PDB file of C-alpha atoms and ligand atoms in Angstrom:
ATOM      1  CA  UNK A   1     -23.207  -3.640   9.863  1.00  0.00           C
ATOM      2  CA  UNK A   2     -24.704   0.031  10.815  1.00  0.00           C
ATOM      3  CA  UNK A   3     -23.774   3.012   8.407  1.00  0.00           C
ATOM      4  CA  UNK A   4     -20.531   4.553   8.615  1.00  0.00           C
ATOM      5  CA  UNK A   5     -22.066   8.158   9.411  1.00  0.00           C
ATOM      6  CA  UNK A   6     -25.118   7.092  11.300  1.00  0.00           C
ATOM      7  CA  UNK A   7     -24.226   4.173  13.951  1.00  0.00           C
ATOM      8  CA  UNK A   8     -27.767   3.592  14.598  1.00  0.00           C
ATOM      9  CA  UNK A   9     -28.463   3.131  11.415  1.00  0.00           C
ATOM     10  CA  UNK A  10     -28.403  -0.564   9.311  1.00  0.00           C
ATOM     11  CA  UNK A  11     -26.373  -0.529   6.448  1.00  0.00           C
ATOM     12  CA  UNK A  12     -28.695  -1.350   2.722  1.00  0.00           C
ATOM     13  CA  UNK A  13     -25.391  -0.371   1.019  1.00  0.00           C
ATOM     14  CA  UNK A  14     -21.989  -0.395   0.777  1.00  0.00           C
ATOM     15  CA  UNK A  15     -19.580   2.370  -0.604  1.00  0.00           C
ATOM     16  CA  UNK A  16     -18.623   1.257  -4.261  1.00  0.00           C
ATOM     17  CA  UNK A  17     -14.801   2.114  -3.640  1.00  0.00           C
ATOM     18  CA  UNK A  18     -14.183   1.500  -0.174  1.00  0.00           C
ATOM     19  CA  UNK A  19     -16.960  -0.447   1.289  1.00  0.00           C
ATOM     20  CA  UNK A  20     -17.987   1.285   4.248  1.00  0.00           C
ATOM     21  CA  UNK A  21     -21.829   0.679   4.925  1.00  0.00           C
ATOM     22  CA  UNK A  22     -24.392   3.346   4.418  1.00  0.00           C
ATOM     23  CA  UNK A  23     -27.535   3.993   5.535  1.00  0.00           C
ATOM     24  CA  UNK A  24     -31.280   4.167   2.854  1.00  0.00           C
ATOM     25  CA  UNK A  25     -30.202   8.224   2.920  1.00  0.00           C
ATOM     26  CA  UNK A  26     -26.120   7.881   2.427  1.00  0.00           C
ATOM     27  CA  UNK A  27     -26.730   5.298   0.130  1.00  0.00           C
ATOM     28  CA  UNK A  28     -28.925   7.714  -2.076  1.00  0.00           C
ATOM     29  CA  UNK A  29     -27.077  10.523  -2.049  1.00  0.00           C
ATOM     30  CA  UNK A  30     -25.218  10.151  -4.806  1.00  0.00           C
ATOM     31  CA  UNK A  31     -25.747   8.101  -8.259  1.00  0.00           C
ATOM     32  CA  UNK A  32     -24.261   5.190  -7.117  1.00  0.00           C
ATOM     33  CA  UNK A  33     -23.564   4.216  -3.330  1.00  0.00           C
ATOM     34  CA  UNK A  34     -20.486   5.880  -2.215  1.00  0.00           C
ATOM     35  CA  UNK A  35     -19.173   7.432   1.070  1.00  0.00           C
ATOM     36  CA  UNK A  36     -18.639  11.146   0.853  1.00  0.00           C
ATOM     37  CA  UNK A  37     -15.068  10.855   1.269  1.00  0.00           C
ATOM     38  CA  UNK A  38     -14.810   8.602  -1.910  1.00  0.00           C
ATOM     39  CA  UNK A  39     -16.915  10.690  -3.932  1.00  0.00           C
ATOM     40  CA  UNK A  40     -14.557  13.507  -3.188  1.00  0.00           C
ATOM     41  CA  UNK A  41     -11.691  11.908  -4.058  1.00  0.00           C
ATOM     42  CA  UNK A  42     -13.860  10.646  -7.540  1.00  0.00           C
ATOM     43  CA  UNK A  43     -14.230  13.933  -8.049  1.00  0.00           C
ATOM     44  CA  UNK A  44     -10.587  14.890  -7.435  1.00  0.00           C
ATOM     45  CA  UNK A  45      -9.209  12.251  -9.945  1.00  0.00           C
ATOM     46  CA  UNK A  46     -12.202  13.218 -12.600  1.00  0.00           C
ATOM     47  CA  UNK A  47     -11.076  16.757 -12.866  1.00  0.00           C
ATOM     48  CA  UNK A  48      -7.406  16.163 -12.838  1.00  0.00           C
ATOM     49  CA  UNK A  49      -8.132  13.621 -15.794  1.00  0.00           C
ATOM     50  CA  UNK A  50      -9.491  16.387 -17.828  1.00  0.00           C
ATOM     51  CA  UNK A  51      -7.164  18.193 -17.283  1.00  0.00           C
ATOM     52  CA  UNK A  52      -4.558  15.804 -18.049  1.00  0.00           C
ATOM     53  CA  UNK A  53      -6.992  15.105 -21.444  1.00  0.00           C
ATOM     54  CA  UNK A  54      -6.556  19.141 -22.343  1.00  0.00           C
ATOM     55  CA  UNK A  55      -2.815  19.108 -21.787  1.00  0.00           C
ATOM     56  CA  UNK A  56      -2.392  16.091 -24.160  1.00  0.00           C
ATOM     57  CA  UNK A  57      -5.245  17.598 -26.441  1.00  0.00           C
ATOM     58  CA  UNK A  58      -3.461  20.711 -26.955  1.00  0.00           C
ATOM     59  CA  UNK A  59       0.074  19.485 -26.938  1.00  0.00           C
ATOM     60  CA  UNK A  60      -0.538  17.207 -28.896  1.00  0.00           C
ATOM     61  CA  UNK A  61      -2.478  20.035 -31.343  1.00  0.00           C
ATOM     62  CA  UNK A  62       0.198  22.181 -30.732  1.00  0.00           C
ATOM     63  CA  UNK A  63       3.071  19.655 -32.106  1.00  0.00           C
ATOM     64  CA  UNK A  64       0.565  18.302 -35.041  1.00  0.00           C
ATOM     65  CA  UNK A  65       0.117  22.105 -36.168  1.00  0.00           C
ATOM     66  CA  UNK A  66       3.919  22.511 -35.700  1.00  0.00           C
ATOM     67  CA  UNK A  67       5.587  20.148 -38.344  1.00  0.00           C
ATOM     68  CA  UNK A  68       2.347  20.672 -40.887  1.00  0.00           C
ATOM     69  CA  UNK A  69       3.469  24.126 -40.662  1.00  0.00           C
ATOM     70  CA  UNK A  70       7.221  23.672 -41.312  1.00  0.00           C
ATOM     71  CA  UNK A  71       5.638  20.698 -44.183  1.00  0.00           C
ATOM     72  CA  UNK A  72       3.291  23.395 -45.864  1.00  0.00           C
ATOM     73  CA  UNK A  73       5.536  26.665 -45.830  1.00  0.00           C
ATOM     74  CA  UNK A  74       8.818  25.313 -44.752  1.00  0.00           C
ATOM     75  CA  UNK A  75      12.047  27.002 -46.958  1.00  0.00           C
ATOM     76  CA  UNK A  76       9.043  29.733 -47.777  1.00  0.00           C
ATOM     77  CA  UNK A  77       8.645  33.390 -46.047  1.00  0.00           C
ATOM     78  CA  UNK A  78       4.978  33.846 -46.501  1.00  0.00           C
ATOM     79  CA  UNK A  79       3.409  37.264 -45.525  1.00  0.00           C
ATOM     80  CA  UNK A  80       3.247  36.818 -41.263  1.00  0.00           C
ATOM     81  CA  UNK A  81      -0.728  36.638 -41.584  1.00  0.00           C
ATOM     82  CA  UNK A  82      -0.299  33.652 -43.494  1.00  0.00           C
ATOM     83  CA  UNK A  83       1.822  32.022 -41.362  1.00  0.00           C
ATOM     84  CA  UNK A  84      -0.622  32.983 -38.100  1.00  0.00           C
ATOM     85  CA  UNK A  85      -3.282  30.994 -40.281  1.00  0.00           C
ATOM     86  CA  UNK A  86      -1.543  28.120 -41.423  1.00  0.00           C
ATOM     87  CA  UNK A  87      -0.760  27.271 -38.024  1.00  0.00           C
ATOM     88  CA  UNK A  88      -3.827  28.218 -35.748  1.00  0.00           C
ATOM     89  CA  UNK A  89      -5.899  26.069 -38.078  1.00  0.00           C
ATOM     90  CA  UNK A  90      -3.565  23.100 -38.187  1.00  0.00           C
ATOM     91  CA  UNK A  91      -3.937  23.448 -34.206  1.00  0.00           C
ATOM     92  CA  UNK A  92      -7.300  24.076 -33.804  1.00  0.00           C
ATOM     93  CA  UNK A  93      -8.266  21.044 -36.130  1.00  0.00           C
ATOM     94  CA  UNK A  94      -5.491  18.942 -34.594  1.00  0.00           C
ATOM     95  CA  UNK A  95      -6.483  19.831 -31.169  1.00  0.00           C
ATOM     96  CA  UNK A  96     -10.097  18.076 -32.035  1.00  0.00           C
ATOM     97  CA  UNK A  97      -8.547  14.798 -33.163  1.00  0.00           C
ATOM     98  CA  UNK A  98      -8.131  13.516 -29.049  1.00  0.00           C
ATOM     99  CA  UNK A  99     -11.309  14.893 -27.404  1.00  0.00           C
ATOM    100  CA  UNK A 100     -13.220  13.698 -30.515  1.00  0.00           C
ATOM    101  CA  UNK A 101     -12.608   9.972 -29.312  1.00  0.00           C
ATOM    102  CA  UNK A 102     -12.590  10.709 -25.409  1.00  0.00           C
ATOM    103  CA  UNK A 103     -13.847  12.360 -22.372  1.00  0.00           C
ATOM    104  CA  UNK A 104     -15.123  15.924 -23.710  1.00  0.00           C
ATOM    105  CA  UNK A 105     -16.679  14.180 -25.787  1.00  0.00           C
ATOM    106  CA  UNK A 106     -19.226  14.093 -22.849  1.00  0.00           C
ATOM    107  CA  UNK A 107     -19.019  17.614 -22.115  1.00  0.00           C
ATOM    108  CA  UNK A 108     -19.447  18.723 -25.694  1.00  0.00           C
ATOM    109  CA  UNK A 109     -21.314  16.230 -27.459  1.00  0.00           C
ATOM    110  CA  UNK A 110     -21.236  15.389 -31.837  1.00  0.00           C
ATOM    111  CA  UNK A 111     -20.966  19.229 -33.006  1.00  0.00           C
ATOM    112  CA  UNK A 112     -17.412  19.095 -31.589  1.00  0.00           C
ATOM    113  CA  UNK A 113     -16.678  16.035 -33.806  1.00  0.00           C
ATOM    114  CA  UNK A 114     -17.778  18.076 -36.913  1.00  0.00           C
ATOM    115  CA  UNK A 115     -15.676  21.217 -36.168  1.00  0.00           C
ATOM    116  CA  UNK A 116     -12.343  19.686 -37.466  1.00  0.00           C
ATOM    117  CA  UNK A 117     -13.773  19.037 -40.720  1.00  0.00           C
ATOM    118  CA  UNK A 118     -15.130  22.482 -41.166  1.00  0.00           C
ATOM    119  CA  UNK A 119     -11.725  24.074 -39.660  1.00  0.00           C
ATOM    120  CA  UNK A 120     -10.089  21.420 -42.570  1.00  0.00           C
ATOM    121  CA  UNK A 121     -12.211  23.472 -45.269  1.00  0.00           C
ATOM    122  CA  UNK A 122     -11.902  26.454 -44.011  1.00  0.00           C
ATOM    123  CA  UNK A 123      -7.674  25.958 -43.880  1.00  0.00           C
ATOM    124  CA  UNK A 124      -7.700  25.026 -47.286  1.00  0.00           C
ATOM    125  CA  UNK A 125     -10.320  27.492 -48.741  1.00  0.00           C
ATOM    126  CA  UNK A 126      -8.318  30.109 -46.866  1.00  0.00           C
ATOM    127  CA  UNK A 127      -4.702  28.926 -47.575  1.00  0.00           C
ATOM    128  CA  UNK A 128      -5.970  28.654 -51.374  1.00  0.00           C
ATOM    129  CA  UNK A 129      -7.228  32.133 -51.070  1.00  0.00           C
ATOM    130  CA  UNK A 130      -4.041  33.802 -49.455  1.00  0.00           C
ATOM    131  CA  UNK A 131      -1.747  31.801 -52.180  1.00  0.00           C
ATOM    132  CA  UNK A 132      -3.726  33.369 -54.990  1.00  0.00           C
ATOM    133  CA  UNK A 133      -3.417  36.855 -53.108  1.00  0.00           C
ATOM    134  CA  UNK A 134       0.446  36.390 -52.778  1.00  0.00           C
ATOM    135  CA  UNK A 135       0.935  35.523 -56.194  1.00  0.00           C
ATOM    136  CA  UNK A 136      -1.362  38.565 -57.436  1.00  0.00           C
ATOM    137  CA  UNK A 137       0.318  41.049 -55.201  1.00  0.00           C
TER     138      UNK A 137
HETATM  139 ZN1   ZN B 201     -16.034   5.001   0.422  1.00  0.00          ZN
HETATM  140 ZN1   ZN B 202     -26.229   7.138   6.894  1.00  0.00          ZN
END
């Protein structure tokens, strides 16, 4: 078998996904052996999975944020600062829970695994703080 881009050349490799043969050079070009066509499409399916991961990260923030909202001031009309903080943090810590476990993870290694907590201790030194300010004022 020659390599799929150079006829003259004998295969040392074959493409990982689709088995075409590659040369010493094609087979080297990337970090594993794989035609150029396949790592394209690798590529393609890689970024489309993040950004299928972001979607369910933030939608599933989003929803999380949404009923601990309507749990913490539900029946309540809290000042509308208070109500912009009680759910931004919710969604911002809630948002953390998915890439923690999966691929940003990668991308943005253990400090993003630490941020929930600190946005947890921030919402509850915060939501402390504004209670004692609404019952004062
Ligand atoms: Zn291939
Ligand atoms: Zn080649």
């Amino acid at each position: 078998m020659n390599c799929y881009n150079h006829q003259t050349q004998p295969a040392v490799a074959q493409c990982t996904d689709c088995g075409k043969g590659l040369c010493g050079t094609c087979a080297s070009l990337y970090q594993m052996p794989l035609c150029t066509s396949c790592n394209k499409s690798r590529i393609t399916s890689e970024r489309s999975g993040i950004i299928k991961e972001m979607l369910l990260t933030f939608g599933v923030g989003a929803v999380l944020a949404y009923f601990f909202f309507q749990w913490t001031n539900g029946g309540h009309s809290y000042p509308l600062l208070y109500n912009i903080i009680s759910f931004v943090i919710p969604f911002y810590v809630f948002s953390g829970i998915i890439p923690g476990w999966k691929t940003l993870t990668r991308i943005t290694p253990s400090v993003f695994l630490f941020l929930p907590i600190i946005g947890w201790v921030l919402f509850f030194i915060m939501k402390f703080a504004l209670s004692v300010g609404y019952i004062l004022a």
